[in-house]
Amino acid sequence: MSEQKTIRLVVTRQDGPNENPYREEFVVPYRKNMNVISAFMEIQRNPVNAEGKKTTPINWESNCLEEVCGACSMIINGRPRQSCTALIDNLEQPIRIEPMNTFPVLRDLIIDRGRMFDALKKVKAWIPIDGSHDLGPGPRQSEEEQQWRYELSKCMTCGVCMEACPNVSGKSSFVGPFAVGQVALMNSHPTGSMRAQERMEALISDGGLQECGNSQNCVRACPKGIPLTKAIATMNRAATKHMFKKWLDF
Amino acid sequence: MNEKIIIVGGGLAGLAAAMKASETGARVQIFSIVPVKRSHSVCAQGGINGAVNTKGEGDSPWEHFDDSIYGGDFLANQPPVKAMCDAAPGIIYMMDRMGVPFNRTPEGLLDFRRFGGTKHHRTAFAGATTGQQLLYALDEQVRRYEAEGRVEKFEHWEFLSAIIDDEGVCRGITAQDLRTGEIQSFAADAVIMATGGPGIIFGKSTNSVINTGTAASALYQQGAYYANGEFIQVHPTAIPGDDKLRLMSESARGEGGRVWTYDKDGKPWYFLEEMYPAYGNLVPRDIATRAIFKVCVDDKLGVGGENVVFLDLSHKDPHELDVKLGGIIEIYEKFMGEDPRKVPMKIFPAVHYSMGGLWVDYNQMTNIPGLFAAGECEYQYHGANRLGANSLLSAIYGGLVTGPKALEYVRGLKKSSDDINSTVFEAAQKEQADKYDAMFKMNGTENPYQIHKELGEWMTDNVTVVRYNDKLQKTDEKIQELMARYQNLNMVDTLRNNNQAAPFTRQLWNMLELARVITLGALNRNESRGAHYKPEFPDRDDENFLKTTKAKWSPNGPVLEYEDVDTSLIKPRPRRYDVAKEGGGSK
Ligand SMILES: Cc1cc2nc3c(=O)[nH]c(=O)nc-3n(C[C@H](O)[C@H](O)[C@H](O)COP(=O)(O)OP(=O)(O)OC[C@H]3O[C@@H](n4cnc5c(N)ncnc54)[C@H](O)[C@@H]3O)c2cc1C
Ligand code: FES
């Protein structure tokens, strides 16, 4: 009988928001089709570290396990990404796992992404309909418009673009690439465009579009392949027009 | 006016209820374990039904209603289902106005595709991530109200119990901040539960990890009826995985996907098309699941001798696949490393959806006054088997009607939650806090995640596709054994901050309680109907079982009662899918 195959993981842990991070190593039995999350689940059932010492299970966020809810972002082997699609077979070992510490770390891999949801409020990322009562069909849209909006609308607020962006940090107020994408999404809808200027104002205020340094990290990191740089370019052009118009109206 | 409504859950049902209730003037608080935008509804792939009839097929809400009742094997009370089907086209239009990027026809109209159990193109869709897109649209509308101060969100909070006063009326909830561990009580004039399904009781399923049914089970233990628990939908096409069984939506077949394996002579065998010529690959889920099960388990004709068959899209135009099914194609590629545009996918059935749930009346109120329920956590719309793409509809519709119904109830109340003695709230808070503290003293030898794994394996093996009374009996005994072992648990994490193990341990108990409801409901129902199939009782038995199962909690386990089904609109008839459905579109 061959020896049981195992997986080695080195996890950066932290007991609380103000505690110091530390590393803990784990060895987990290998099975086919495993991802980082199923390795964590194995540790839950047998919370013992590589030294054979009893420890607490790792705390992390996840929900859908199919890369559509955005919960499970973390840094795996140096790269911010979703952990549910991080298949063990595709990862170099020991697998190094850290929290995305552009955000406040609450415990282990759990982070506070509240600023992203606040940003969505700030840029008014919604279609201002009159109400939810029955008002018949919405405006017609071409297949082409729908496909562009659909690409932008896949954003799951996972924060990977924020972690990858050199201009987002605990100190900077940059709303982040995802928020620009959401403005592009709302402004490209026939009803949404009626409030395009308001969103634009929010987007060029403090921490807005001008903070983007065009590193293009976001578009490479986005797990959903959202055309973020294209959205940023579109919004930059719109911002210039907006400023010019404001200047003319002045 | 100071009407206060608490909504537990921020999936489609909870957000729809929140939007409506706040539009109607209530003060709304939403509680959710995960940020509402990460709710399980995002997983829904295929689409949402509504008889908009833009394809010139003569579809109508009545036909949709008839398909749904027939598909549900006549177990659903009919008037609410009819109301839902009537409202469906308007709901799709409303979601369209909110900006959902539904796929379009060349003329710029909404496109519709086919789903199981119908002959019509009735399903609106946004690629193959329709649930995500619908949820985001509602999330955006509710965020708008939140920004205006009309809605307050408590995210990363878990509902623990309803607060019920001396008169038996619901006056609020207790909940826990999962970040700090702190437990509080919250007063409300009405509470709406929108906490989704219980798939995780089966261990691995197509559900998200928080779908433990914990909230519905807690309420069942507080005296709410749980209805039709035994009706669990097993979806025919999922990809087996180590942590999760990932769905390959019915829309794959709606867009022309074919299910096959090799026959005894090694030739491709399109067994659904052969067994059910009238509907082919688009038979309802219970039918397709049993067929795949039979082919693999009984006939041992699974691909490569394993429990898998092919779901094949490789004959379709790759560009069209990207536009209409991109989401699921990506999932298959990411998790299986193969391209479904080129090779057939390997799939097997997986636990997917609960037709059963909290019992509610036609106003969506449970038997506890002031406590309402909407979405997958209640039982009302799908009878013995849900048709594909009817659940996004029932979740949104349920939410839309429950918000105003709850407010109507509040406006008829003689006293508001402000008039209730504060001791009621303090006692409820203390009870939960004491329970939680006690969990930290558990110092036995059992691990909660291990017990959950065993529960899931037993439930999946014995309480899913094919059910035998002796095995159901043994499963109930096993659950009781797990309940005994639960008393000997060890608390694996004793920090209070962001502790995930302790809440899971609490949920585990609730899963065990609900598992008994599901198992004993199945044991007691000696017939076959929709998703519930017993070879020992292969036929539907309307005389004895055209009835809703209602489980009531007792210290000795669930007590089952039966209630007649309202079949006032469509007379029950035999359900067959080898020939075209009779009746239906006549009205
Ligand atoms: C993979 C998959 C694909 C699907 N595809 C389709 C489809 O194409 N068409 C279709 O019609 N249906 C589909 N369904 C079914 C459909 O998605 C669900 O039935 C529906 O989304 C349920 O919505 P909901 O609002 O009731 O619950 P959910 O979306 O599950 O939301 C539940 C909410 O309750 C909260 N919650 C739960 N417990 C607690 C607690 N104790 N305390 C506080 N908050 C709590 C959660 O945080 C969440 O916000 C699919 C299901 C799956 C699994
Ligand atoms: S768990 Fe939802 S994206 Fe990974």
Tab-separated table of N, CA and C in Angstrom, chain B residues 40-99:
chain	number	residue	atom	x	y	z
B	40	HIS	N	-28.043	32.837	-0.433
B	40	HIS	CA	-28.056	31.670	-1.309
B	40	HIS	C	-28.759	31.909	-2.655
B	41	SER	N	-29.701	32.833	-2.702
B	41	SER	CA	-30.402	33.100	-3.972
B	41	SER	C	-29.440	33.373	-5.127
B	42	VAL	N	-28.230	33.860	-4.836
B	42	VAL	CA	-27.277	34.121	-5.930
B	42	VAL	C	-26.945	32.855	-6.716
B	43	CYS	N	-27.153	31.690	-6.103
B	43	CYS	CA	-26.782	30.443	-6.784
B	43	CYS	C	-27.716	30.079	-7.930
B	44	ALA	N	-28.919	30.630	-7.912
B	44	ALA	CA	-29.896	30.203	-8.906
B	44	ALA	C	-29.399	30.564	-10.303
B	45	GLN	N	-29.512	29.601	-11.176
B	45	GLN	CA	-28.867	29.743	-12.472
B	45	GLN	C	-29.863	29.982	-13.593
B	46	GLY	N	-30.816	29.055	-13.705
B	46	GLY	CA	-31.562	28.911	-14.943
B	46	GLY	C	-32.526	30.005	-15.304
B	47	GLY	N	-33.358	30.464	-14.349
B	47	GLY	CA	-34.301	31.492	-14.712
B	47	GLY	C	-35.534	31.527	-13.850
B	48	ILE	N	-36.458	32.394	-14.253
B	48	ILE	CA	-37.695	32.634	-13.506
B	48	ILE	C	-38.884	32.529	-14.454
B	49	ASN	N	-39.923	31.830	-14.011
B	49	ASN	CA	-41.083	31.577	-14.868
B	49	ASN	C	-42.117	32.693	-14.828
B	50	GLY	N	-42.722	32.935	-15.962
B	50	GLY	CA	-43.861	33.834	-16.065
B	50	GLY	C	-44.429	33.695	-17.467
B	51	ALA	N	-45.745	33.501	-17.571
B	51	ALA	CA	-46.351	33.265	-18.882
B	51	ALA	C	-46.547	34.594	-19.611
B	52	VAL	N	-45.443	35.129	-20.102
B	52	VAL	CA	-45.509	36.407	-20.816
B	52	VAL	C	-45.960	36.192	-22.263
B	53	ASN	N	-45.756	34.962	-22.726
B	53	ASN	CA	-46.254	34.574	-24.050
B	53	ASN	C	-45.789	35.489	-25.176
B	54	THR	N	-44.476	35.685	-25.274
B	54	THR	CA	-43.965	36.497	-26.380
B	54	THR	C	-43.523	35.644	-27.565
B	55	LYS	N	-43.731	34.319	-27.458
B	55	LYS	CA	-43.240	33.466	-28.541
B	55	LYS	C	-44.387	32.953	-29.413
B	56	GLY	N	-45.570	33.517	-29.225
B	56	GLY	CA	-46.700	33.095	-30.038
B	56	GLY	C	-47.088	31.641	-29.827
B	57	GLU	N	-46.934	31.157	-28.588
B	57	GLU	CA	-47.244	29.748	-28.318
B	57	GLU	C	-48.575	29.570	-27.611
B	58	GLY	N	-49.289	30.642	-27.399
B	58	GLY	CA	-50.563	30.539	-26.701
B	58	GLY	C	-50.401	30.221	-25.227
B	59	ASP	N	-49.298	30.641	-24.639
B	59	ASP	CA	-49.112	30.403	-23.207
B	59	ASP	C	-49.998	31.377	-22.424
B	60	SER	N	-50.326	30.996	-21.201
B	60	SER	CA	-51.166	31.859	-20.368
B	60	SER	C	-50.883	31.569	-18.909
B	61	PRO	N	-51.185	32.504	-18.001
B	61	PRO	CA	-51.016	32.218	-16.571
B	61	PRO	C	-51.785	30.971	-16.142
B	62	TRP	N	-52.942	30.723	-16.760
B	62	TRP	CA	-53.674	29.507	-16.384
B	62	TRP	C	-52.876	28.264	-16.738
B	63	GLU	N	-52.265	28.266	-17.932
B	63	GLU	CA	-51.458	27.121	-18.361
B	63	GLU	C	-50.261	26.930	-17.406
B	64	HIS	N	-49.669	28.035	-17.006
B	64	HIS	CA	-48.563	28.007	-16.038
B	64	HIS	C	-49.057	27.404	-14.717
B	65	PHE	N	-50.211	27.859	-14.296
B	65	PHE	CA	-50.842	27.346	-13.075
B	65	PHE	C	-51.079	25.839	-13.192
B	66	ASP	N	-51.646	25.417	-14.309
B	66	ASP	CA	-51.939	23.995	-14.485
B	66	ASP	C	-50.654	23.158	-14.513
B	67	ASP	N	-49.637	23.637	-15.214
B	67	ASP	CA	-48.350	22.919	-15.228
B	67	ASP	C	-47.794	22.787	-13.812
B	68	SER	N	-47.924	23.847	-13.019
B	68	SER	CA	-47.350	23.846	-11.670
B	68	SER	C	-48.088	22.880	-10.748
B	69	ILE	N	-49.406	22.869	-10.839
B	69	ILE	CA	-50.195	21.971	-10.000
B	69	ILE	C	-49.961	20.516	-10.405
B	70	TYR	N	-49.960	20.271	-11.697
B	70	TYR	CA	-49.734	18.933	-12.246
B	70	TYR	C	-48.321	18.481	-11.896
B	71	GLY	N	-47.344	19.379	-12.118
B	71	GLY	CA	-45.947	19.066	-11.799
B	71	GLY	C	-45.775	18.756	-10.324
B	72	GLY	N	-46.563	19.417	-9.474
B	72	GLY	CA	-46.485	19.203	-8.024
B	72	GLY	C	-47.343	18.052	-7.551
B	73	ASP	N	-47.854	17.262	-8.493
B	73	ASP	CA	-48.659	16.065	-8.199
B	73	ASP	C	-49.852	16.383	-7.283
B	74	PHE	N	-50.412	17.567	-7.471
B	74	PHE	CA	-51.684	17.976	-6.844
B	74	PHE	C	-51.632	18.158	-5.329
B	75	LEU	N	-50.442	18.286	-4.792
B	75	LEU	CA	-50.359	18.431	-3.335
B	75	LEU	C	-50.446	19.889	-2.867
B	76	ALA	N	-50.289	20.848	-3.787
B	76	ALA	CA	-50.327	22.253	-3.355
B	76	ALA	C	-51.767	22.741	-3.255
B	77	ASN	N	-52.049	23.564	-2.263
B	77	ASN	CA	-53.336	24.262	-2.216
B	77	ASN	C	-53.397	25.176	-3.431
B	78	GLN	N	-54.496	25.123	-4.162
B	78	GLN	CA	-54.468	25.739	-5.495
B	78	GLN	C	-54.599	27.269	-5.545
B	79	PRO	N	-55.465	27.882	-4.727
B	79	PRO	CA	-55.627	29.336	-4.911
B	79	PRO	C	-54.332	30.159	-4.812
B	80	PRO	N	-53.448	29.910	-3.841
B	80	PRO	CA	-52.220	30.721	-3.805
B	80	PRO	C	-51.337	30.482	-5.034
B	81	VAL	N	-51.315	29.263	-5.544
B	81	VAL	CA	-50.482	28.983	-6.719
B	81	VAL	C	-51.022	29.740	-7.924
B	82	LYS	N	-52.335	29.784	-8.035
B	82	LYS	CA	-52.937	30.523	-9.147
B	82	LYS	C	-52.587	32.015	-9.038
B	83	ALA	N	-52.699	32.548	-7.827
B	83	ALA	CA	-52.385	33.975	-7.639
B	83	ALA	C	-50.938	34.256	-8.035
B	84	MET	N	-50.047	33.336	-7.698
B	84	MET	CA	-48.627	33.517	-8.040
B	84	MET	C	-48.428	33.515	-9.555
B	85	CYS	N	-49.056	32.566	-10.233
B	85	CYS	CA	-48.875	32.477	-11.688
B	85	CYS	C	-49.480	33.704	-12.382
B	86	ASP	N	-50.590	34.191	-11.838
B	86	ASP	CA	-51.193	35.410	-12.400
B	86	ASP	C	-50.256	36.604	-12.245
B	87	ALA	N	-49.533	36.642	-11.123
B	87	ALA	CA	-48.664	37.796	-10.858
B	87	ALA	C	-47.330	37.714	-11.592
B	88	ALA	N	-47.000	36.513	-12.103
B	88	ALA	CA	-45.639	36.287	-12.615
B	88	ALA	C	-45.197	37.242	-13.733
B	89	PRO	N	-46.023	37.459	-14.765
B	89	PRO	CA	-45.540	38.373	-15.812
B	89	PRO	C	-45.214	39.767	-15.258
B	90	GLY	N	-46.050	40.254	-14.355
B	90	GLY	CA	-45.800	41.572	-13.752
B	90	GLY	C	-44.507	41.600	-12.953
B	91	ILE	N	-44.191	40.485	-12.294
B	91	ILE	CA	-42.956	40.421	-11.502
B	91	ILE	C	-41.732	40.475	-12.414
B	92	ILE	N	-41.808	39.766	-13.528
B	92	ILE	CA	-40.675	39.802	-14.461
B	92	ILE	C	-40.494	41.213	-15.011
B	93	TYR	N	-41.589	41.870	-15.336
B	93	TYR	CA	-41.490	43.255	-15.825
B	93	TYR	C	-40.895	44.179	-14.761
B	94	MET	N	-41.327	43.983	-13.520
B	94	MET	CA	-40.804	44.826	-12.437
B	94	MET	C	-39.286	44.636	-12.294
B	95	MET	N	-38.852	43.385	-12.339
B	95	MET	CA	-37.415	43.120	-12.205
B	95	MET	C	-36.657	43.713	-13.395
B	96	ASP	N	-37.294	43.676	-14.549
B	96	ASP	CA	-36.701	44.269	-15.748
B	96	ASP	C	-36.521	45.779	-15.556
B	97	ARG	N	-37.537	46.411	-14.992
B	97	ARG	CA	-37.436	47.866	-14.766
B	97	ARG	C	-36.332	48.203	-13.772
B	98	MET	N	-36.073	47.295	-12.844
B	98	MET	CA	-35.005	47.522	-11.866
B	98	MET	C	-33.614	47.327	-12.459
B	99	GLY	N	-33.558	46.902	-13.709
B	99	GLY	CA	-32.267	46.822	-14.373
B	99	GLY	C	-31.651	45.437	-14.472
